[in-house]
Short mmCIF file of C-alpha atoms in Angstrom, two decimals:
data_model
loop_
_atom_site.label_atom_id
_atom_site.label_comp_id
_atom_site.label_asym_id
_atom_site.label_seq_id
_atom_site.Cartn_x
_atom_site.Cartn_y
_atom_site.Cartn_z
CA MET A 12 1.20 5.97 100.20
CA THR A 13 -1.21 4.78 97.51
CA SER A 14 -0.44 3.20 94.18
CA THR A 15 -1.52 6.43 92.48
CA ALA A 16 1.02 8.47 94.44
CA ARG A 17 3.86 6.06 93.66
CA HIS A 18 3.31 6.13 89.92
CA PRO A 19 2.47 9.72 88.96
CA LEU A 20 3.18 9.25 85.24
CA ALA A 21 0.81 6.30 84.88
CA THR A 22 -1.97 8.33 86.47
CA CYS A 23 -1.06 11.75 85.03
CA ARG A 24 -4.14 13.51 83.68
CA LEU A 25 -1.93 15.83 81.62
CA LEU A 26 -0.47 12.79 79.82
CA PHE A 27 -3.99 11.56 79.08
CA LEU A 28 -4.97 14.94 77.64
CA ALA A 29 -1.75 15.16 75.59
CA VAL A 30 -2.27 11.76 73.93
CA LEU A 31 -5.95 12.53 73.36
CA ALA A 32 -5.11 15.89 71.81
CA LEU A 33 -2.50 14.32 69.54
CA ALA A 34 -4.99 11.68 68.39
CA ALA A 35 -7.66 14.34 67.81
CA MET A 36 -5.30 16.49 65.73
CA LEU A 37 -4.26 13.51 63.62
CA LEU A 38 -7.88 12.48 63.15
CA SER A 39 -8.94 15.99 62.10
CA PHE A 40 -6.03 16.36 59.69
CA ALA A 41 -6.68 12.94 58.17
CA ALA A 42 -10.42 13.59 57.79
CA VAL A 43 -9.71 16.73 55.77
CA SER A 44 -6.86 15.11 53.83
CA TYR A 45 -8.79 11.96 52.91
CA GLN A 46 -11.77 14.01 51.74
CA HIS A 47 -9.57 15.68 49.16
CA GLN A 48 -9.88 13.94 45.79
CA VAL A 49 -6.79 11.92 44.87
CA ILE A 50 -5.76 12.58 41.28
CA GLU A 51 -3.55 10.57 38.95
CA GLY A 52 0.09 10.93 39.94
CA ASP A 53 -0.72 12.34 43.37
CA SER A 54 1.58 10.98 46.08
CA LYS A 55 -1.03 11.21 48.82
CA THR A 56 -1.19 8.25 51.17
CA VAL A 57 -3.89 5.65 50.68
CA VAL A 58 -4.87 3.90 53.92
CA ASP A 59 -7.03 1.02 55.02
CA PHE A 60 -10.15 3.16 55.38
CA HIS A 61 -10.04 3.79 51.63
CA ALA A 62 -10.58 0.04 51.18
CA PHE A 63 -13.52 0.22 53.60
CA TYR A 64 -15.01 3.04 51.57
CA VAL A 65 -14.44 1.40 48.20
CA ALA A 66 -16.06 -1.85 49.39
CA GLY A 67 -18.97 0.17 50.72
CA THR A 68 -19.28 2.09 47.47
CA LEU A 69 -19.42 -1.17 45.52
CA GLY A 70 -22.20 -2.25 47.86
CA LEU A 71 -24.14 0.95 47.16
CA GLU A 72 -23.68 0.40 43.42
CA GLY A 73 -25.06 -3.14 43.60
CA LYS A 74 -21.66 -4.68 42.84
CA VAL A 75 -20.81 -5.91 46.32
CA ASP A 76 -19.58 -9.29 45.02
CA ASP A 77 -16.77 -7.44 43.20
CA SER A 78 -15.27 -6.39 46.54
CA TYR A 79 -14.34 -10.04 47.22
CA ASP A 80 -12.64 -10.48 43.83
CA ILE A 81 -9.05 -9.31 44.25
CA ALA A 82 -8.62 -8.14 40.64
CA LYS A 83 -11.94 -6.26 40.55
CA MET A 84 -11.36 -4.75 43.99
CA LYS A 85 -7.92 -3.59 42.91
CA ALA A 86 -9.40 -1.96 39.82
CA ALA A 87 -12.07 -0.26 41.92
CA GLN A 88 -9.44 1.01 44.35
CA ARG A 89 -7.37 2.41 41.52
CA ALA A 90 -10.42 4.11 40.01
CA PHE A 91 -11.26 5.67 43.37
CA THR A 92 -7.79 6.65 44.57
CA GLY A 93 -5.94 7.20 41.29
CA MET A 94 -3.15 5.00 42.65
CA ASP A 95 -2.09 1.43 42.02
CA VAL A 96 -2.88 -0.16 45.39
CA SER A 97 -4.12 -3.62 46.30
CA MET A 98 -5.98 -4.15 49.57
CA PRO A 99 -7.96 -7.40 49.27
CA TRP A 100 -11.35 -7.47 51.00
CA THR A 101 -11.96 -10.49 53.21
CA TYR A 102 -14.29 -9.13 55.88
CA PRO A 103 -17.48 -11.11 56.59
CA PRO A 104 -20.65 -9.79 54.89
CA PRO A 105 -21.99 -8.20 58.13
CA PHE A 106 -19.05 -5.79 58.15
CA THR A 107 -19.46 -5.23 54.42
CA LEU A 108 -23.04 -4.16 55.11
CA PHE A 109 -21.76 -1.78 57.78
CA VAL A 110 -19.22 -0.10 55.46
CA THR A 111 -21.91 0.12 52.77
CA ALA A 112 -23.88 2.30 55.15
CA LEU A 113 -20.73 4.33 55.90
CA ALA A 114 -20.13 4.89 52.18
CA ALA A 115 -23.40 6.85 51.99
CA LEU A 116 -21.49 9.66 53.74
CA PRO A 117 -18.64 11.74 52.27
CA LEU A 118 -15.29 10.01 52.72
CA GLY A 119 -13.84 12.44 55.26
CA LEU A 120 -16.99 12.48 57.36
CA ALA A 121 -17.31 8.68 57.26
CA TYR A 122 -13.70 8.29 58.36
CA GLY A 123 -14.01 10.92 61.10
CA LEU A 124 -17.20 9.47 62.56
CA PHE A 125 -16.04 5.86 62.45
CA THR A 126 -12.57 6.49 63.84
CA GLY A 127 -13.64 9.10 66.39
CA LEU A 128 -16.57 7.13 67.79
CA THR A 129 -14.69 3.83 67.96
CA LEU A 130 -11.75 5.57 69.68
CA LEU A 131 -14.17 7.03 72.23
CA PHE A 132 -15.70 3.57 72.76
CA TYR A 133 -12.26 2.00 73.20
CA LEU A 134 -11.06 4.59 75.71
CA THR A 135 -14.30 4.36 77.66
CA MET A 136 -13.84 0.61 78.05
CA LEU A 137 -10.18 1.05 79.03
CA LYS A 138 -11.19 3.63 81.63
CA ARG A 139 -13.65 1.20 83.20
CA ILE A 140 -10.86 -1.36 83.53
CA ALA A 141 -7.78 0.74 84.32
CA GLY A 142 -9.43 3.55 86.28
CA ASP A 143 -6.84 6.19 87.23
CA HIS A 144 -4.16 4.23 85.36
CA LEU A 145 -5.70 4.98 81.94
CA PRO A 146 -2.89 7.47 81.05
CA GLY A 147 -0.33 4.71 81.62
CA VAL A 148 -2.22 2.34 79.34
CA MET A 149 -2.46 5.03 76.65
CA LEU A 150 1.27 5.69 76.94
CA ALA A 151 2.06 2.00 76.48
CA MET A 152 -0.29 1.78 73.48
CA LEU A 153 0.71 5.09 71.88
CA PRO A 154 2.09 3.55 68.64
CA VAL A 155 -1.07 1.48 68.15
CA ILE A 156 -3.39 4.38 68.93
CA LEU A 157 -1.65 6.65 66.42
CA LEU A 158 -1.50 3.91 63.78
CA THR A 159 -5.19 3.09 64.13
CA VAL A 160 -6.17 6.74 63.94
CA ILE A 161 -4.06 7.29 60.82
CA THR A 162 -5.33 4.22 58.97
CA GLY A 163 -8.96 4.41 60.11
CA GLN A 164 -8.84 0.70 60.87
CA ASN A 165 -11.26 -1.13 63.17
CA GLY A 166 -8.83 -1.98 65.98
CA PHE A 167 -10.59 0.39 68.38
CA LEU A 168 -13.88 -1.37 67.66
CA THR A 169 -12.59 -4.90 68.19
CA GLY A 170 -10.49 -3.88 71.20
CA GLY A 171 -13.49 -2.19 72.76
CA LEU A 172 -15.72 -5.20 72.14
CA VAL A 173 -13.20 -7.58 73.75
CA ALA A 174 -12.94 -5.23 76.74
CA MET A 175 -16.73 -5.00 76.98
CA PHE A 176 -17.00 -8.79 76.95
CA LEU A 177 -14.34 -9.28 79.63
CA LEU A 178 -15.95 -6.69 81.91
CA ALA A 179 -19.35 -8.37 81.67
CA PHE A 180 -17.76 -11.84 81.84
CA GLY A 181 -15.92 -10.93 85.04
CA GLN A 182 -19.21 -9.79 86.57
CA ARG A 183 -20.98 -12.95 85.35
CA LYS A 184 -23.45 -10.98 83.26
CA ALA A 185 -25.36 -12.57 80.37
CA SER A 186 -24.83 -9.29 78.49
CA ALA A 187 -21.30 -10.55 77.74
CA GLY A 188 -22.99 -12.25 74.79
CA ILE A 189 -23.62 -8.91 73.08
CA PRO A 190 -19.98 -7.98 72.37
CA LEU A 191 -19.17 -11.65 71.79
CA GLY A 192 -21.78 -11.82 69.04
CA LEU A 193 -20.69 -8.51 67.53
CA MET A 194 -17.18 -9.90 67.13
CA ILE A 195 -18.57 -11.54 63.98
CA VAL A 196 -16.89 -8.58 62.26
CA LYS A 197 -13.54 -10.27 63.06
CA PRO A 198 -14.31 -13.74 64.36
CA HIS A 199 -10.68 -14.93 64.41
CA LEU A 200 -9.99 -12.43 67.19
CA ALA A 201 -12.78 -13.87 69.32
CA ALA A 202 -11.38 -17.40 69.65
CA ALA A 203 -9.92 -16.91 73.14
CA ILE A 204 -12.91 -15.12 74.67
CA SER A 205 -15.30 -17.62 73.06
CA LEU A 206 -13.31 -20.42 74.68
CA LEU A 207 -13.64 -18.74 78.08
CA ALA A 208 -17.41 -18.48 77.66
CA LEU A 209 -17.54 -22.15 76.68
CA VAL A 210 -15.44 -23.59 79.52
CA GLU A 211 -17.26 -21.40 82.04
CA ARG A 212 -20.58 -22.65 80.64
CA ARG A 213 -22.00 -19.19 80.21
CA TRP A 214 -24.94 -20.55 78.25
CA GLN A 215 -27.09 -17.42 78.45
CA ALA A 216 -24.28 -15.26 77.10
CA MET A 217 -23.57 -17.77 74.33
CA PHE A 218 -27.26 -17.92 73.41
CA ILE A 219 -27.35 -14.11 73.10
CA ALA A 220 -24.15 -14.19 71.05
CA ALA A 221 -25.59 -16.88 68.75
CA ALA A 222 -28.76 -14.84 68.22
CA ILE A 223 -26.71 -11.76 67.30
CA VAL A 224 -24.53 -13.76 64.91
CA ILE A 225 -27.55 -15.29 63.18
CA THR A 226 -29.16 -11.87 62.81
CA ALA A 227 -25.90 -10.37 61.56
CA LEU A 228 -25.63 -13.11 58.92
CA LEU A 229 -29.23 -12.76 57.79
CA LEU A 230 -29.17 -8.99 57.29
CA PRO A 231 -26.53 -8.85 54.52
CA THR A 232 -28.19 -11.87 52.89
CA LEU A 233 -31.47 -9.98 52.72
CA VAL A 234 -29.80 -6.79 51.49
CA PHE A 235 -27.24 -8.21 49.03
CA GLY A 236 -28.72 -11.60 48.16
CA LEU A 237 -27.43 -15.13 48.52
CA SER A 238 -24.61 -14.50 46.02
CA ILE A 239 -22.69 -12.62 48.71
CA TRP A 240 -21.71 -15.88 50.40
CA PRO A 241 -20.08 -17.70 47.46
CA ALA A 242 -18.28 -14.44 46.67
CA PHE A 243 -17.08 -14.13 50.27
CA LEU A 244 -15.85 -17.74 50.44
CA ALA A 245 -14.06 -17.40 47.10
CA GLY A 246 -12.44 -14.18 48.30
CA VAL A 247 -11.20 -15.85 51.49
CA ALA A 248 -9.72 -18.73 49.47
CA GLU A 249 -8.02 -16.33 47.07
CA SER A 250 -6.60 -14.20 49.89
CA SER A 251 -5.31 -17.33 51.66
CA ALA A 252 -3.30 -18.12 48.55
CA PHE A 253 -1.98 -14.54 48.58
CA LEU A 254 -0.94 -14.95 52.20
CA ALA A 255 0.88 -18.20 51.42
CA ASP A 256 2.68 -16.51 48.50
CA GLY A 257 3.90 -13.67 50.71
CA GLU A 258 1.90 -11.01 48.89
CA TYR A 259 0.65 -9.39 52.08
CA PRO A 260 2.86 -6.94 54.05
CA LEU A 261 4.11 -9.50 56.54
CA PHE A 262 6.17 -6.90 58.40
CA ARG A 263 2.93 -5.37 59.69
CA MET A 264 1.59 -8.71 60.89
CA THR A 265 1.94 -9.77 64.51
CA SER A 266 1.57 -13.53 64.09
CA ILE A 267 4.17 -16.24 64.51
CA TYR A 268 3.37 -17.27 60.93
CA ALA A 269 4.42 -13.86 59.61
CA ALA A 270 7.66 -13.86 61.61
CA VAL A 271 8.67 -17.28 60.27
CA ARG A 272 7.45 -16.72 56.69
CA SER A 273 9.28 -13.39 56.37
CA THR A 274 12.62 -15.14 56.90
CA GLY A 275 12.16 -16.92 53.58
CA LEU A 276 10.99 -20.27 54.93
CA SER A 277 8.12 -21.94 53.11
CA SER A 278 4.50 -21.26 53.88
CA ASP A 279 4.03 -24.87 55.01
CA ILE A 280 6.79 -24.56 57.59
CA ALA A 281 5.48 -21.19 58.77
CA PHE A 282 1.96 -22.58 59.16
CA ALA A 283 3.29 -25.59 61.08
CA VAL A 284 5.26 -23.43 63.52
CA HIS A 285 2.33 -21.06 63.91
CA GLY A 286 -0.07 -23.95 64.48
CA ALA A 287 2.11 -25.33 67.25
CA GLY A 288 2.28 -21.88 68.81
CA ALA A 289 -1.49 -21.42 68.59
CA ILE A 290 -2.10 -24.79 70.28
CA LEU A 291 0.35 -23.87 73.05
CA THR A 292 -1.34 -20.49 73.45
CA ILE A 293 -4.78 -22.05 73.90
CA ALA A 294 -3.34 -24.70 76.24
CA LEU A 295 -1.77 -22.02 78.45
CA LEU A 296 -5.05 -20.10 78.58
CA LEU A 297 -6.93 -23.25 79.60
CA TYR A 298 -4.25 -24.04 82.18
CA GLY A 299 -4.65 -20.58 83.67
CA TRP A 300 -8.40 -21.07 83.85
CA TRP A 301 -7.96 -24.51 85.43
CA ARG A 302 -5.55 -23.06 88.02
CA LYS A 303 -8.16 -20.38 88.80
CA LEU A 304 -6.05 -17.34 88.00
CA PRO A 305 -7.29 -14.10 89.57
CA PRO A 306 -9.96 -12.50 87.32
CA GLN A 307 -7.73 -9.68 86.04
CA LEU A 308 -4.93 -12.10 85.13
CA LEU A 309 -7.29 -14.49 83.34
CA ALA A 310 -8.74 -11.56 81.39
CA ALA A 311 -5.26 -10.36 80.43
CA SER A 312 -4.33 -13.92 79.42
CA ALA A 313 -7.33 -14.07 77.10
CA CYS A 314 -6.22 -10.80 75.48
CA ALA A 315 -2.69 -12.13 74.96
CA ALA A 316 -4.00 -15.41 73.54
CA SER A 317 -6.25 -13.55 71.09
CA LEU A 318 -3.18 -12.16 69.34
CA PHE A 319 -1.56 -15.48 68.50
CA VAL A 320 -4.37 -17.82 67.42
CA SER A 321 -4.82 -16.62 63.84
CA PRO A 322 -1.94 -16.21 61.36
CA TYR A 323 -3.76 -13.18 59.95
CA ASN A 324 -3.29 -10.50 62.63
CA TYR A 325 -2.14 -6.96 61.97
CA ASP A 326 -0.60 -4.26 64.15
CA TYR A 327 -3.89 -2.40 64.54
CA ASP A 328 -5.38 -5.56 66.09
CA LEU A 329 -3.00 -4.94 69.00
CA CYS A 330 -5.63 -2.66 70.54
CA ILE A 331 -6.62 -5.89 72.29
CA LEU A 332 -3.18 -5.92 73.93
CA GLY A 333 -4.06 -2.56 75.46
CA VAL A 334 -7.06 -4.19 77.12
CA GLY A 335 -4.78 -6.80 78.68
CA ILE A 336 -2.38 -4.09 79.88
CA ALA A 337 -5.28 -2.20 81.45
CA PHE A 338 -6.15 -5.24 83.56
CA VAL A 339 -2.65 -5.75 84.96
CA LEU A 340 -0.92 -2.36 84.91
CA PRO A 341 -1.56 -1.38 88.56
CA ASP A 342 -0.31 -4.77 89.79
CA LEU A 343 2.65 -4.64 87.41
CA LEU A 344 3.73 -1.21 88.63
CA GLN A 345 3.66 -2.44 92.23
CA ARG A 346 6.02 -5.29 91.37
CA THR A 347 8.60 -3.60 89.16
CA ARG A 348 11.25 -0.91 89.51
CA ALA A 349 11.39 2.25 87.43
CA LEU A 350 14.19 0.93 85.19
CA GLU A 351 12.26 -2.28 84.55
CA GLN A 352 9.16 -0.29 83.70
CA LEU A 353 11.14 1.78 81.21
CA GLY A 354 12.50 -1.38 79.61
CA LEU A 355 9.04 -2.94 79.33
CA LEU A 356 7.71 0.27 77.78
CA ALA A 357 10.51 0.31 75.22
CA LEU A 358 9.85 -3.34 74.38
CA CYS A 359 6.13 -2.62 74.06
CA TRP A 360 6.75 0.31 71.74
CA PHE A 361 9.10 -1.74 69.57
CA GLY A 362 6.71 -4.67 69.37
CA THR A 363 3.68 -2.53 68.60
CA GLY A 364 5.29 0.20 66.53
CA TYR A 365 7.69 -1.72 64.29
CA GLY A 366 5.17 -2.09 61.48
CA LEU A 367 4.37 1.62 61.41
CA VAL A 368 8.05 2.62 61.33
CA ALA A 369 8.86 0.00 58.68
CA SER A 370 5.99 1.30 56.54
CA PHE A 371 7.71 4.66 56.27
CA ALA A 372 11.22 3.20 55.96
CA LYS A 373 10.56 0.60 53.25
CA ASP A 374 11.61 1.15 49.64
CA ALA A 375 8.40 1.31 47.65
CA ASP A 376 10.18 0.19 44.47
CA ALA A 377 11.64 -2.94 46.06
CA ILE A 378 8.67 -4.39 47.88
CA GLY A 379 6.61 -7.34 46.74
CA ALA A 380 6.36 -11.05 47.33
CA GLY A 381 9.51 -12.10 49.12
CA ASN A 382 10.83 -8.53 49.33
CA TRP A 383 8.96 -7.24 52.36
CA PRO A 384 11.03 -6.28 55.41
CA LEU A 385 11.30 -8.92 58.11
CA SER A 386 8.29 -9.34 60.38
CA LEU A 387 9.74 -8.48 63.79
CA MET A 388 6.59 -7.94 65.84
CA ALA A 389 5.77 -11.39 67.25
CA PRO A 390 9.13 -12.04 69.01
CA PRO A 391 9.21 -8.84 71.12
CA LEU A 392 5.49 -9.15 71.88
CA LEU A 393 5.94 -12.72 73.11
CA LEU A 394 8.94 -11.62 75.18
CA LEU A 395 6.92 -8.72 76.60
CA ILE A 396 4.07 -11.02 77.63
CA ALA A 397 6.51 -13.49 79.22
CA LEU A 398 8.34 -10.77 81.18
CA VAL A 399 5.08 -9.27 82.43
CA ALA A 400 3.85 -12.71 83.49
CA LEU A 401 7.08 -13.31 85.44
CA ALA A 402 6.93 -9.88 87.07
CA LEU A 403 3.36 -10.45 88.21
CA ARG A 404 4.47 -13.53 90.14
CA ARG A 405 6.64 -11.41 92.43
CA GLU A 406 5.76 -10.11 95.86
CA VAL A 407 4.46 -6.55 96.00
CA ARG A 408 7.57 -4.42 96.39
CA ALA A 409 6.24 -2.27 99.24
CA ARG A 410 4.58 -4.46 101.85
CA ALA A 411 2.79 -1.47 103.26
CA GLU A 412 0.91 -1.13 99.97
CA ALA A 413 -0.10 -4.74 99.64
CA HIS A 414 -3.58 -3.96 100.93
CA ALA A 415 -3.95 -0.50 99.41
CA PRO A 416 -7.08 0.06 97.27
CA SER A 417 -6.46 -0.60 93.60
CA ALA A 418 -6.63 2.37 91.28
CA SER A 419 -8.42 0.26 88.69
CA GLY A 420 -11.27 -0.73 90.92
CA ALA A 421 -14.14 0.21 88.63
CA ALA A 422 -14.25 -2.90 86.52
CA LEU A 423 -13.41 -6.18 88.25
CA LYS A 424 -12.83 -7.10 91.86
CA ARG A 425 -9.07 -7.57 91.95
CA ASP A 426 -7.55 -10.61 93.53
CA PRO A 427 -3.86 -10.28 94.40
CA ALA A 428 -1.54 -11.60 91.71
CA PRO A 429 0.06 -14.86 92.76
CA ALA A 430 3.55 -14.61 94.24
CA THR A 431 6.27 -17.16 93.87
#
């Protein structure tokens, strides 16, 4: 009996098609809805992609520096949406140049193309890793997939780039430098994979990544001028102060910092606890590399570490967690019972979906600095990672299947997970 036969839900093509259809329907509805002009007093939802589009529009109008000024960006968002929203812009200038190009298209079309194409890219990378177990990965990541489709965020892009890097890294290809360099759009999410490239001395890949980064930094400088950089640095400093003051929706953040800060403790204490956690995270990743973990486990460890290095991580960034799940799901299913799998799925859904549920449940009149709901994403995610790591140390439950071909064999050559 093969792994595929033992776990029909995780390899169910109908499940894959159902999740894909649901995502496609949401994307189509949102594309039409977002294209509709928002008028004063309209209660229509404003999402993250609106901020992308406003920043891009400012770029087209020659006022790109305004996107990094919180007050001016807020005014521009209100003028565009007709609603009093504040979504500070802190993306590096290369991504600002990208959204400027997107803003040349109508809003609905820009959203549909960006979200649809990045979702396709993400699922393609997951398929290369998980193989027949892709439906199981999509089921585990359902809250994140739906959230990212609804908001039009870039989680599919960053998740796909991390997956692309790890695939090439596992095959010792210099082309791993391409996705590593493109992670300049969100460099704080690339800390773990950059560390792997460094300790493995993948100099060719790092040279390619450096060349891409330099090019990506030069292009917006040529298009927008040198003033883009002081504006960007000032915007980052201003947003850091906002984060310390609790102005951001901490309940949608996945970091240890957000979990501690949302309890009412000071920003200094939260940063200290987070810093200790980030150091421990990096140390554990390096320890796993030093102990020569099997390739799929080291890749999954890098994905897990990526989520807890920066204090500024949101729920849509958890697409990277899906990459880690794709690497270990076949092995995990062989080492756990059905009830355990159900419990892990529930924990995964709670850890990844809490922010989305809290967004709908919160009282819009009561929110603000110090009044956000508790940030309850980091604790269950850490517990999930710990439980999965412990489960992977077990013996394969059915000895007869210990040497069965892996259903995820397209991406990396699998070494058996270590047993206790």
